[in-house]
Amino acid sequence: MKRLSADQRRRSSTLHYSSFPTKPPTSRGRPPASPSGQDSGLSQDGSDTSANPHESPLPKKQLAILAVIALAEQTALNSIGPYLPDMTASFPGVNGDKVGMYVGLIASAFALAQLATNFFWGWVSDRIGRKPVILLGTLLSAGCFVAFGFCRRLWQAILVHALLGLVNGNQAVVTTCLGEITDRSNQSRAFTYLPVVFGIGGITGPVLGGLLVIKELNGKPNPYPYLLPNLVSAGVLLTDLVLCMCFLEESLEEAKHLPPLGKRVGHLFSWIWQFVGLSHRPTYLRHFTQADGATGDADGANDDADSQVSTPNFFPEASGDKLTKAEIFNRDTVLLLLTFLIFQLANISFNSLFPTWAEAQPPAGRALTTEEIGLLLGFAGVVTIMFQVGIYGKLRDKIGNKITYRVSFAIFVAAFVLIPWVGYKGSKGLGMSQGKVALWMELAFVLILKTIAAVGGLTSAMLLITNSAPNPNVLGRLNGLAQTISAVGHAVGPFVAGSLFTAAVHIHPKGEALAFGVFGGVTFVGFLLAFGIRSKDLETKSWDDEYIQDENADEEEGDQTEDTPFLGRSR
């Protein structure tokens, strides 16, 4: 079959959903509403499409279950933060002045484990489907939370946290599912709400973890004071597991042609049994030999035929595997992944630096209390949701994904540059102003800038990476690679940020500018690299429609110019 060019794919998908009532490609996107549904402004499932008659209706049920998955996982993961320092300090052999280092070590174990397996889970989801990977990741994560509640030694906490990172690749798979159940006409609306769910999980998780710690039972010390929040987190994940089993649909088209999940798992255990039993000719080897084109005697052929019926290919060949590495990792994709690494490094480092800087004593810090820092972070969470729901989508529709991505980098640079110059509560430090009211106003302004940059950049990055896939069958691997890159930022950012700020405390004046300035410079490099991302295939359908209309208008204007020589000379 002849492979379409990137530009042809963009134009084909754009016109397909807006002009023809035929079925779209089943490997990505939903069928358009019927003509009658479009005329009435309603889709067949009752979704309102009157705002844009060319927009495919959103698959609300699947979006809802994906939101439940994201909310459950973010709630569980964020529940650890409030009690982790106290839990770490309670471990035998942990000195009080080194609690921060050990907390970072536990967090890094999770991030490094995700770094090792995120791409693997994306690859597996490309071969056996998204739903099995999500179910397995959710089940194993619930088990890890139960185990974490029983940890009473530092090495146990590090080990369990590393296991949690190894078994959980759901964030990348959820993003992949979201890209597959939407098309370019409606994906911008769908992707807008995923970061909102993450933001809500950032609020519900700390509340759950902070309120359920029980240090005493019946007047006696509780041997497992952190067990209850972990049991509740596991319960949330198991509830999510049941909902996924009942309502989540498989979004990978190739996986729908495989036998049911239970039968595939049965064959997998059959293969393991044969491997342990040292069978002279296991069925899995016969299957792979047949797949490689090897032939044997008549009996062997009959055995292979039986094997073909009884032992299906657990890892079917995906059409995306026929693509070359140069086609998958083209210039835009490489620049996207590189800038995404820089952006995540900046985002994680800012999140790590801010509370440390705010709580530190002047002149390097601002001597804020824990309650004040919590209020500021809560304010940032509210701004995140408001900006994502009310402003970001409209802004992106006006300027496009690529420009939004670049602007987010620029705003992030501004936040890094401004924060060292925030004033002090009462001292006469070298800042923009003095006084508590001015301090809070300046902090709120900087946090608004950072929030806008983080929300706009991360959402645009998800859309750009999704649209950069040359084939839907490699989308899982791209998202897995993107999450692996994100794990690099989680692992490296806090350690480097903490080291820089420790050194900055001894530099006078404005030592804090060292830490924030270094990351501001790195972010500026990402801003420059983002200008190399130029493909028009990375935009959503609404932006494509405007681009094509502008192109047609330019062509018509050009035709008039050719027909009117005088106007051509005057221009």
Coordinates of C-alpha atoms in Angstrom, one line a residue:
M1 CA 0.0 0.0 0.0
K2 CA 1.3 3.4 -0.9
R3 CA 2.4 5.5 2.1
L4 CA 1.0 9.0 2.3
S5 CA 3.3 11.9 3.0
A6 CA 2.9 13.8 6.2
D7 CA 1.2 16.7 4.5
Q8 CA -1.2 14.4 2.7
R9 CA -2.1 12.7 6.0
R10 CA -2.8 16.1 7.6
R11 CA -5.1 17.2 4.7
S12 CA -6.7 13.8 4.4
S13 CA -7.7 13.7 8.1
T14 CA -8.9 17.3 8.1
L15 CA -11.2 16.9 5.0
H16 CA -12.3 13.4 6.0
Y17 CA -14.0 14.4 9.2
S18 CA -15.5 17.6 7.8
S19 CA -16.8 16.5 4.4
F20 CA -17.6 12.8 4.1
P21 CA -20.0 10.7 6.1
T22 CA -17.8 7.6 5.6
K23 CA -16.2 5.7 8.4
P24 CA -12.8 7.2 9.5
P25 CA -9.7 5.2 10.1
T26 CA -10.5 2.9 13.1
S27 CA -7.0 3.1 14.5
R28 CA -7.5 6.7 15.6
G29 CA -10.5 8.9 16.2
R30 CA -14.2 8.3 16.3
P31 CA -16.7 8.2 13.4
P32 CA -18.3 11.5 12.6
A33 CA -21.9 12.2 13.4
S34 CA -24.5 11.4 10.8
P35 CA -25.6 14.2 8.5
S36 CA -28.9 14.5 10.4
G37 CA -27.0 14.8 13.6
Q38 CA -24.8 17.5 12.2
D39 CA -27.8 19.4 10.9
S40 CA -29.4 19.5 14.2
G41 CA -26.2 20.3 16.1
L42 CA -26.4 17.0 18.0
S43 CA -24.4 13.8 17.6
Q44 CA -25.9 10.4 17.7
D45 CA -25.0 10.1 21.4
G46 CA -26.5 13.5 22.2
S47 CA -23.2 15.4 22.3
D48 CA -23.5 19.0 21.3
T49 CA -21.5 19.9 18.2
S50 CA -23.4 23.0 17.2
A51 CA -20.4 25.2 18.2
N52 CA -18.4 23.6 15.4
P53 CA -20.3 21.5 12.8
H54 CA -17.1 20.0 11.6
E55 CA -16.0 18.7 15.0
S56 CA -16.5 15.1 15.9
P57 CA -18.4 14.5 19.1
L58 CA -16.3 13.7 22.1
P59 CA -16.5 10.1 23.4
K60 CA -17.7 11.2 26.8
K61 CA -17.9 7.8 28.4
Q62 CA -14.3 6.9 27.6
L63 CA -13.1 10.3 28.5
A64 CA -14.8 9.9 31.9
I65 CA -13.2 6.6 32.6
L66 CA -9.8 7.9 31.6
A67 CA -10.3 10.8 34.0
V68 CA -11.2 8.4 36.7
I69 CA -7.9 6.5 36.1
A70 CA -5.9 9.7 36.1
L71 CA -7.6 11.0 39.2
A72 CA -7.2 7.8 41.2
E73 CA -3.5 7.5 40.4
Q74 CA -2.7 11.1 41.1
T75 CA -4.7 11.0 44.4
A76 CA -2.8 7.9 45.5
L77 CA 0.7 9.1 44.4
N78 CA 0.2 12.6 45.9
S79 CA -1.0 11.2 49.2
I80 CA 2.6 10.2 50.1
G81 CA 4.0 13.7 50.1
P82 CA 2.5 15.1 53.4
Y83 CA 3.8 12.3 55.6
L84 CA 6.9 11.2 53.8
P85 CA 9.4 13.5 55.7
D86 CA 7.8 12.4 59.0
M87 CA 7.8 8.8 58.0
T88 CA 11.5 9.0 56.9
A89 CA 12.5 10.6 60.2
S90 CA 10.9 7.7 62.1
F91 CA 13.2 5.1 60.4
P92 CA 16.0 3.8 62.6
G93 CA 19.4 5.2 61.8
V94 CA 18.1 8.4 60.0
N95 CA 19.6 11.6 61.4
G96 CA 17.4 14.6 61.7
D97 CA 19.7 16.8 59.6
K98 CA 19.7 14.3 56.7
V99 CA 15.9 13.7 56.4
G100 CA 15.7 15.9 53.3
M101 CA 18.4 13.9 51.6
Y102 CA 16.7 10.6 52.4
V103 CA 13.3 11.9 51.2
G104 CA 15.0 12.8 48.0
L105 CA 16.5 9.4 47.8
I106 CA 13.1 7.7 48.1
A107 CA 11.6 10.0 45.5
S108 CA 14.5 9.4 43.2
A109 CA 14.1 5.6 43.5
F110 CA 10.6 6.0 42.1
A111 CA 11.7 8.3 39.3
L112 CA 14.7 6.2 38.3
A113 CA 12.5 3.1 38.2
Q114 CA 10.0 4.8 35.9
L115 CA 12.9 5.9 33.8
A116 CA 13.8 2.3 33.3
T117 CA 10.3 1.0 32.4
N118 CA 8.1 3.7 30.9
F119 CA 9.3 3.0 27.4
F120 CA 8.8 -0.7 28.0
W121 CA 5.2 -0.3 29.1
G122 CA 4.5 1.9 26.1
W123 CA 6.0 -0.8 23.8
V124 CA 3.9 -3.5 25.5
S125 CA 0.7 -1.5 25.1
D126 CA 1.5 -1.1 21.3
R127 CA 1.6 -4.9 21.1
I128 CA -1.1 -6.4 23.4
G129 CA -3.4 -3.3 23.9
R130 CA -3.8 -0.4 26.2
K131 CA -6.4 -2.0 28.6
P132 CA -4.3 -5.0 29.8
V133 CA -1.4 -2.7 30.6
I134 CA -3.6 -0.2 32.5
L135 CA -5.3 -3.1 34.5
L136 CA -2.0 -4.7 35.3
G137 CA -0.4 -1.4 36.3
T138 CA -3.3 -0.4 38.5
L139 CA -3.4 -3.8 40.3
L140 CA 0.3 -3.9 41.0
S141 CA 0.3 -0.3 42.1
A142 CA -2.4 -1.1 44.7
G143 CA -0.2 -3.9 46.0
C144 CA 2.8 -1.6 46.3
F145 CA 0.7 1.0 48.4
V146 CA -0.3 -1.8 50.8
A147 CA 3.4 -2.8 51.2
F148 CA 4.5 0.8 51.6
G149 CA 2.2 1.2 54.6
F150 CA 4.0 -1.6 56.4
C151 CA 7.5 -0.2 55.8
R152 CA 9.5 0.4 59.0
R153 CA 13.0 0.6 57.5
L154 CA 14.6 3.0 55.1
W155 CA 15.7 0.3 52.7
Q156 CA 12.1 -1.1 52.7
A157 CA 10.7 2.3 51.7
I158 CA 13.2 2.7 48.9
L159 CA 12.6 -0.8 47.6
V160 CA 8.8 -0.5 47.6
H161 CA 9.0 3.0 46.0
A162 CA 11.2 1.6 43.3
L163 CA 8.8 -1.3 42.7
L164 CA 6.0 1.3 42.4
G165 CA 7.9 3.1 39.7
L166 CA 8.7 -0.2 37.8
V167 CA 5.1 -1.5 37.6
N168 CA 3.3 1.8 36.8
G169 CA 3.4 3.2 33.3
N170 CA -0.2 4.2 33.2
Q171 CA 0.3 7.9 32.7
A172 CA 1.9 7.4 29.3
V173 CA -0.8 4.8 28.3
V174 CA -3.7 7.0 29.4
T175 CA -2.3 9.8 27.3
T176 CA -2.0 7.4 24.4
C177 CA -5.6 6.3 24.8
L178 CA -6.7 9.9 24.8
G179 CA -4.9 10.4 21.5
E180 CA -6.6 7.3 20.0
I181 CA -10.2 7.9 21.0
T182 CA -10.1 11.5 19.7
D183 CA -9.2 13.0 16.3
R184 CA -7.7 16.3 15.3
S185 CA -11.1 18.0 15.3
N186 CA -11.8 17.4 19.0
Q187 CA -8.5 16.4 20.6
S188 CA -7.7 19.9 21.8
R189 CA -10.9 19.9 24.0
A190 CA -10.1 16.5 25.4
F191 CA -6.5 17.2 26.2
T192 CA -7.4 20.4 27.9
Y193 CA -9.1 18.6 30.8
L194 CA -6.5 16.0 31.5
P195 CA -4.1 18.5 33.4
V196 CA -7.2 19.7 35.3
V197 CA -7.6 16.1 36.6
F198 CA -4.0 16.0 37.6
G199 CA -4.5 19.3 39.4
I200 CA -7.5 18.0 41.3
G201 CA -5.4 14.9 42.2
G202 CA -2.8 17.3 43.5
I203 CA -5.4 18.6 46.0
T204 CA -7.2 15.4 47.0
G205 CA -4.0 13.4 47.5
P206 CA -2.3 15.6 50.1
V207 CA -5.6 15.9 52.0
L208 CA -5.9 12.1 52.1
G209 CA -2.4 11.6 53.1
G210 CA -2.3 14.4 55.7
L211 CA -5.5 13.5 57.6
L212 CA -5.4 9.7 57.8
V213 CA -2.0 9.3 59.6
I214 CA -2.7 7.7 63.0
K215 CA 0.3 7.8 65.4
E216 CA -1.6 6.5 68.5
L217 CA -4.1 3.7 69.0
N218 CA -5.9 3.5 72.3
G219 CA -3.3 5.7 73.9
K220 CA -0.4 3.5 72.7
P221 CA 2.0 4.2 69.8
N222 CA 0.7 2.8 66.5
P223 CA 3.3 0.4 65.1
Y224 CA 2.1 1.3 61.6
P225 CA 1.0 4.9 61.7
Y226 CA 1.1 5.4 57.9
L227 CA -0.8 2.2 57.0
L228 CA -4.3 3.7 56.8
P229 CA -3.6 6.3 54.1
N230 CA -1.9 3.6 52.0
L231 CA -4.8 1.2 52.5
V232 CA -7.2 4.0 51.4
S233 CA -5.0 4.7 48.4
A234 CA -5.0 1.0 47.5
G235 CA -8.8 1.0 47.9
V236 CA -9.1 3.9 45.5
L237 CA -6.9 2.1 42.9
L238 CA -8.9 -1.2 43.3
T239 CA -12.1 0.7 42.7
D240 CA -10.5 2.2 39.7
L241 CA -9.5 -1.3 38.6
V242 CA -13.1 -2.6 38.8
L243 CA -14.4 0.4 36.8
C244 CA -11.8 -0.1 34.1
M245 CA -12.6 -3.8 33.8
C246 CA -16.3 -2.9 33.3
F247 CA -16.2 0.3 31.2
L248 CA -12.8 0.9 29.6
E249 CA -12.8 0.0 25.9
E250 CA -9.7 -1.1 24.1
S251 CA -8.4 1.8 21.9
L252 CA -5.7 0.0 20.0
E253 CA -7.4 -1.4 16.9
E254 CA -4.9 -4.2 16.3
A255 CA -5.5 -5.6 19.8
K256 CA -9.2 -6.1 19.1
H257 CA -8.4 -8.9 16.7
L258 CA -6.6 -10.9 19.4
P259 CA -8.4 -13.5 21.6
P260 CA -10.0 -12.3 24.8
L261 CA -7.7 -11.1 27.6
G262 CA -8.3 -14.1 29.8
K263 CA -7.4 -16.6 27.0
R264 CA -4.2 -14.7 26.2
V265 CA -3.2 -14.8 29.9
G266 CA -4.0 -18.5 29.9
H267 CA -1.7 -19.1 27.0
L268 CA 1.0 -17.0 28.6
F269 CA 0.9 -19.2 31.7
S270 CA 0.9 -22.3 29.4
W271 CA 4.1 -21.0 27.8
I272 CA 5.7 -20.4 31.2
W273 CA 4.7 -24.0 32.3
Q274 CA 6.3 -25.4 29.1
F275 CA 9.4 -23.4 29.7
V276 CA 9.8 -24.6 33.3
G277 CA 9.0 -28.2 32.2
L278 CA 11.8 -28.0 29.5
S279 CA 9.5 -29.3 26.8
H280 CA 11.5 -30.6 23.8
R281 CA 9.5 -28.4 21.4
P282 CA 7.3 -25.8 23.3
T283 CA 4.4 -24.3 21.4
Y284 CA 5.7 -20.8 21.8
L285 CA 8.9 -21.8 19.9
R286 CA 6.9 -23.6 17.2
H287 CA 4.8 -20.4 16.8
F288 CA 7.8 -18.1 16.5
T289 CA 9.5 -20.6 14.1
Q290 CA 6.4 -20.6 11.9
A291 CA 6.2 -16.8 12.1
D292 CA 9.8 -16.7 10.8
G293 CA 8.9 -18.7 7.8
A294 CA 10.6 -22.0 8.7
T295 CA 9.1 -25.3 7.4
G296 CA 9.5 -28.8 8.6
D297 CA 8.1 -32.2 7.9
A298 CA 4.4 -33.0 7.4
D299 CA 3.9 -33.8 11.1
G300 CA 5.7 -30.6 12.0
A301 CA 3.4 -28.7 9.7
N302 CA 0.4 -30.2 11.3
D303 CA 1.8 -29.4 14.7
D304 CA 2.4 -25.8 13.6
A305 CA -1.1 -25.6 12.3
D306 CA -2.5 -26.8 15.6
S307 CA -0.2 -24.3 17.3
Q308 CA -1.5 -21.5 15.2
V309 CA -5.1 -22.3 16.4
S310 CA -4.4 -23.0 20.0
T311 CA -1.5 -20.5 20.6
P312 CA -2.2 -17.1 19.2
N313 CA 0.5 -14.6 18.7
F314 CA 0.7 -12.8 22.0
F315 CA 2.8 -10.0 20.5
P316 CA 1.3 -9.5 17.0
E317 CA 3.3 -7.6 14.4
A318 CA 2.2 -3.9 14.4
S319 CA 2.2 -2.0 11.2
G320 CA 4.1 0.7 13.0
D321 CA 7.1 -1.7 13.2
K322 CA 7.5 -1.3 9.4
L323 CA 8.5 2.3 9.8
T324 CA 12.2 3.2 9.9
K325 CA 13.8 4.9 12.8
A326 CA 14.3 8.0 10.6
E327 CA 10.6 8.2 9.9
I328 CA 9.7 7.8 13.6
F329 CA 12.4 10.0 15.0
N330 CA 12.4 12.9 12.5
R331 CA 13.6 16.4 13.3
D332 CA 10.4 17.6 14.8
T333 CA 10.0 14.5 17.0
V334 CA 13.6 14.7 18.3
L335 CA 13.3 18.4 19.0
L336 CA 10.0 17.8 20.7
L337 CA 11.5 15.1 23.0
L338 CA 14.6 17.2 23.7
T339 CA 12.6 20.4 24.6
F340 CA 10.1 18.3 26.6
L341 CA 13.1 17.1 28.7
I342 CA 14.2 20.7 29.3
F343 CA 10.7 21.8 30.1
Q344 CA 10.1 19.0 32.6
L345 CA 13.5 19.6 34.2
A346 CA 12.6 23.3 34.6
N347 CA 9.1 22.5 36.0
I348 CA 10.3 19.8 38.5
S349 CA 13.3 22.0 39.6
F350 CA 11.0 25.0 40.2
N351 CA 8.6 22.9 42.2
S352 CA 11.5 21.6 44.3
L353 CA 13.3 25.0 44.7
F354 CA 10.3 27.1 45.6
P355 CA 9.4 25.6 49.0
T356 CA 13.1 25.3 50.0
W357 CA 13.7 28.9 49.0
A358 CA 10.5 30.2 50.6
E359 CA 11.2 28.5 53.9
A360 CA 14.9 29.4 54.1
Q361 CA 16.1 32.3 56.2
P362 CA 17.1 35.7 54.6
P363 CA 18.9 36.8 52.7
A364 CA 18.8 33.7 50.4
G365 CA 15.3 32.8 51.5
R366 CA 12.1 34.6 52.6
A367 CA 11.3 32.9 56.0
L368 CA 7.8 31.8 55.1
T369 CA 6.0 29.4 57.4
T370 CA 4.8 26.0 56.3
E371 CA 1.2 27.3 56.4
E372 CA 2.0 30.2 54.2
I373 CA 3.8 28.0 51.7
G374 CA 0.8 25.7 51.7
L375 CA -1.6 28.6 51.0
L376 CA 0.6 29.8 48.1
L377 CA 0.7 26.3 46.6
G378 CA -3.0 26.0 47.0
F379 CA -3.5 29.3 45.3
A380 CA -1.3 28.0 42.4
G381 CA -3.5 24.9 42.2
V382 CA -6.7 27.0 41.9
V383 CA -5.0 29.2 39.2
T384 CA -4.1 26.0 37.3
I385 CA -7.6 24.8 37.1
M386 CA -9.0 28.2 36.2
F387 CA -6.5 28.9 33.5
Q388 CA -6.8 25.4 32.0
V389 CA -10.6 25.5 31.9
G390 CA -11.3 29.1 31.0
I391 CA -8.3 30.5 29.1
Y392 CA -5.9 27.9 27.7
G393 CA -8.1 26.3 25.1
K394 CA -9.2 29.6 23.6
L395 CA -5.7 30.9 23.6
R396 CA -4.3 27.8 21.9
D397 CA -7.1 27.9 19.2
K398 CA -5.9 31.4 18.4
I399 CA -2.2 30.9 18.1
G400 CA -1.7 27.1 17.7
N401 CA 0.1 24.4 19.6
K402 CA 3.7 25.3 18.5
I403 CA 3.4 29.0 19.4
T404 CA 1.7 28.2 22.7
Y405 CA 4.6 25.8 23.5
R406 CA 7.2 28.5 22.7
V407 CA 5.3 31.2 24.7
S408 CA 5.2 28.8 27.7
F409 CA 9.0 28.5 27.6
A410 CA 9.4 32.3 27.5
I411 CA 7.0 32.8 30.4
F412 CA 8.9 30.2 32.4
V413 CA 12.2 32.0 31.8
A414 CA 10.5 35.2 33.1
A415 CA 9.4 33.4 36.3
F416 CA 12.9 32.1 36.9
V417 CA 14.4 35.5 36.4
L418 CA 11.9 37.4 38.6
I419 CA 11.7 35.1 41.7
P420 CA 15.2 36.0 43.2
W421 CA 14.1 39.7 43.2
V422 CA 10.9 39.1 45.2
G423 CA 11.0 41.3 48.3
Y424 CA 11.2 40.4 52.0
K425 CA 8.8 40.5 54.9
G426 CA 10.5 43.3 56.7
S427 CA 14.2 43.3 56.2
K428 CA 15.9 45.6 53.8
G429 CA 17.2 42.9 51.5
L430 CA 18.0 43.4 47.9
G431 CA 14.5 42.9 46.4
M432 CA 11.8 44.7 44.5
S433 CA 10.1 45.9 47.7
Q434 CA 9.7 45.3 51.4
G435 CA 6.7 44.4 53.5
K436 CA 4.5 41.4 53.8
V437 CA 1.7 42.6 51.6
A438 CA 4.1 43.5 48.7
L439 CA 5.9 40.1 49.3
W440 CA 2.6 38.2 48.8
M441 CA 1.6 40.2 45.8
E442 CA 4.9 39.6 44.1
L443 CA 4.9 35.9 45.0
A444 CA 1.3 35.5 43.6
F445 CA 2.4 37.2 40.4
V446 CA 5.4 34.9 39.9
L447 CA 3.4 31.8 40.7
I448 CA 0.7 32.9 38.2
L449 CA 3.5 33.2 35.6
K450 CA 4.9 29.8 36.5
T451 CA 1.4 28.1 36.5
I452 CA 0.5 29.6 33.1
A453 CA 3.8 28.3 31.7
A454 CA 3.5 24.8 33.2
V455 CA -0.1 24.3 32.1
G456 CA 0.4 25.7 28.7
G457 CA 3.7 23.9 28.1
L458 CA 2.7 20.5 29.3
T459 CA -0.7 20.4 27.6
S460 CA 0.8 21.7 24.3
A461 CA 3.6 19.1 24.6
M462 CA 1.1 16.3 25.0
L463 CA -0.8 17.4 21.9
L464 CA 2.4 17.9 19.8
I465 CA 3.8 14.5 20.8
T466 CA 0.5 12.8 20.0
N467 CA 0.3 14.5 16.6
S468 CA 4.0 13.8 15.8
A469 CA 3.4 10.0 15.6
P470 CA 3.8 9.0 11.9
N471 CA 1.6 5.9 12.6
P472 CA -0.9 5.3 15.4
N473 CA 0.8 2.0 16.2
V474 CA 4.0 3.8 17.5
L475 CA 2.0 6.3 19.6
G476 CA 2.4 4.2 22.8
R477 CA 6.2 4.1 22.4
L478 CA 6.4 7.8 21.8
N479 CA 4.3 8.6 24.9
G480 CA 6.3 6.0 26.8
L481 CA 9.5 7.7 25.7
A482 CA 8.1 11.1 26.7
Q483 CA 7.3 9.8 30.2
T484 CA 10.7 8.3 30.4
I485 CA 12.1 11.7 29.7
S486 CA 9.8 13.2 32.3
A487 CA 11.2 10.6 34.8
V488 CA 14.7 11.9 34.0
G489 CA 13.6 15.4 35.0
H490 CA 12.0 14.0 38.2
A491 CA 15.2 12.1 39.1
V492 CA 17.8 14.8 38.2
G493 CA 15.9 18.1 38.9
P494 CA 15.4 18.0 42.7
F495 CA 19.0 16.8 43.3
V496 CA 20.6 19.4 41.2
A497 CA 18.2 22.1 42.5
G498 CA 18.9 21.3 46.1
S499 CA 22.7 21.2 45.5
L500 CA 22.6 24.6 43.8
F501 CA 20.6 26.2 46.5
T502 CA 22.9 24.8 49.2
A503 CA 25.8 26.4 47.5
A504 CA 23.8 29.6 46.9
V505 CA 23.2 30.2 50.6
H506 CA 26.9 31.0 51.1
I507 CA 27.0 33.5 48.2
H508 CA 26.2 37.2 49.0
P509 CA 24.4 39.2 47.8
K510 CA 21.6 37.5 45.9
G511 CA 23.0 34.0 46.1
E512 CA 19.5 32.5 45.3
A513 CA 19.9 33.9 41.8
L514 CA 22.5 31.2 41.2
A515 CA 20.0 28.3 41.4
F516 CA 17.1 30.1 39.7
G517 CA 19.4 31.7 37.1
V518 CA 20.9 28.3 36.0
F519 CA 17.5 26.8 35.4
G520 CA 16.4 30.0 33.7
G521 CA 19.3 29.7 31.3
V522 CA 18.5 26.1 30.6
T523 CA 14.9 27.0 30.0
F524 CA 16.0 29.7 27.6
V525 CA 17.9 27.1 25.6
G526 CA 14.7 25.1 25.3
F527 CA 12.9 28.2 24.1
L528 CA 15.4 28.7 21.3
L529 CA 15.2 25.0 20.3
A530 CA 11.4 25.1 20.2
F531 CA 11.6 27.4 17.1
G532 CA 13.0 24.4 15.2
I533 CA 9.6 22.6 15.6
R534 CA 7.9 23.7 12.4
S535 CA 5.8 20.9 10.9
K536 CA 2.2 21.9 10.2
D537 CA 1.1 18.3 11.0
L538 CA 1.4 19.0 14.7
E539 CA -1.6 21.3 14.9
T540 CA -5.2 20.4 15.7
K541 CA -7.9 20.3 13.1
S542 CA -9.4 23.7 14.0
W543 CA -6.0 25.3 13.4
D544 CA -5.5 23.2 10.2
D545 CA -8.8 24.5 8.9
E546 CA -7.8 28.1 9.4
Y547 CA -4.4 27.4 7.8
I548 CA -6.0 25.8 4.8
Q549 CA -8.5 28.7 4.5
D550 CA -5.6 31.2 4.7
E551 CA -3.7 29.2 2.1
N552 CA -6.7 29.2 -0.3
A553 CA -7.2 32.9 0.2
D554 CA -3.5 33.5 -0.6
E555 CA -3.9 31.3 -3.8
E556 CA -7.0 33.2 -4.9
E557 CA -5.2 36.5 -4.3
G558 CA -2.3 35.2 -6.2
D559 CA -4.5 34.2 -9.1
Q560 CA -6.0 37.7 -9.2
T561 CA -2.5 39.2 -9.2
E562 CA -1.6 37.1 -12.2
D563 CA -4.7 38.2 -14.0
T564 CA -4.0 41.8 -13.2
P565 CA -0.5 42.7 -14.3
F566 CA -0.8 46.3 -13.1
L567 CA -1.6 45.2 -9.5
G568 CA 1.2 42.8 -9.6
R569 CA 3.7 45.5 -10.5
S570 CA 2.3 47.9 -7.9
R571 CA 2.9 45.4 -5.2

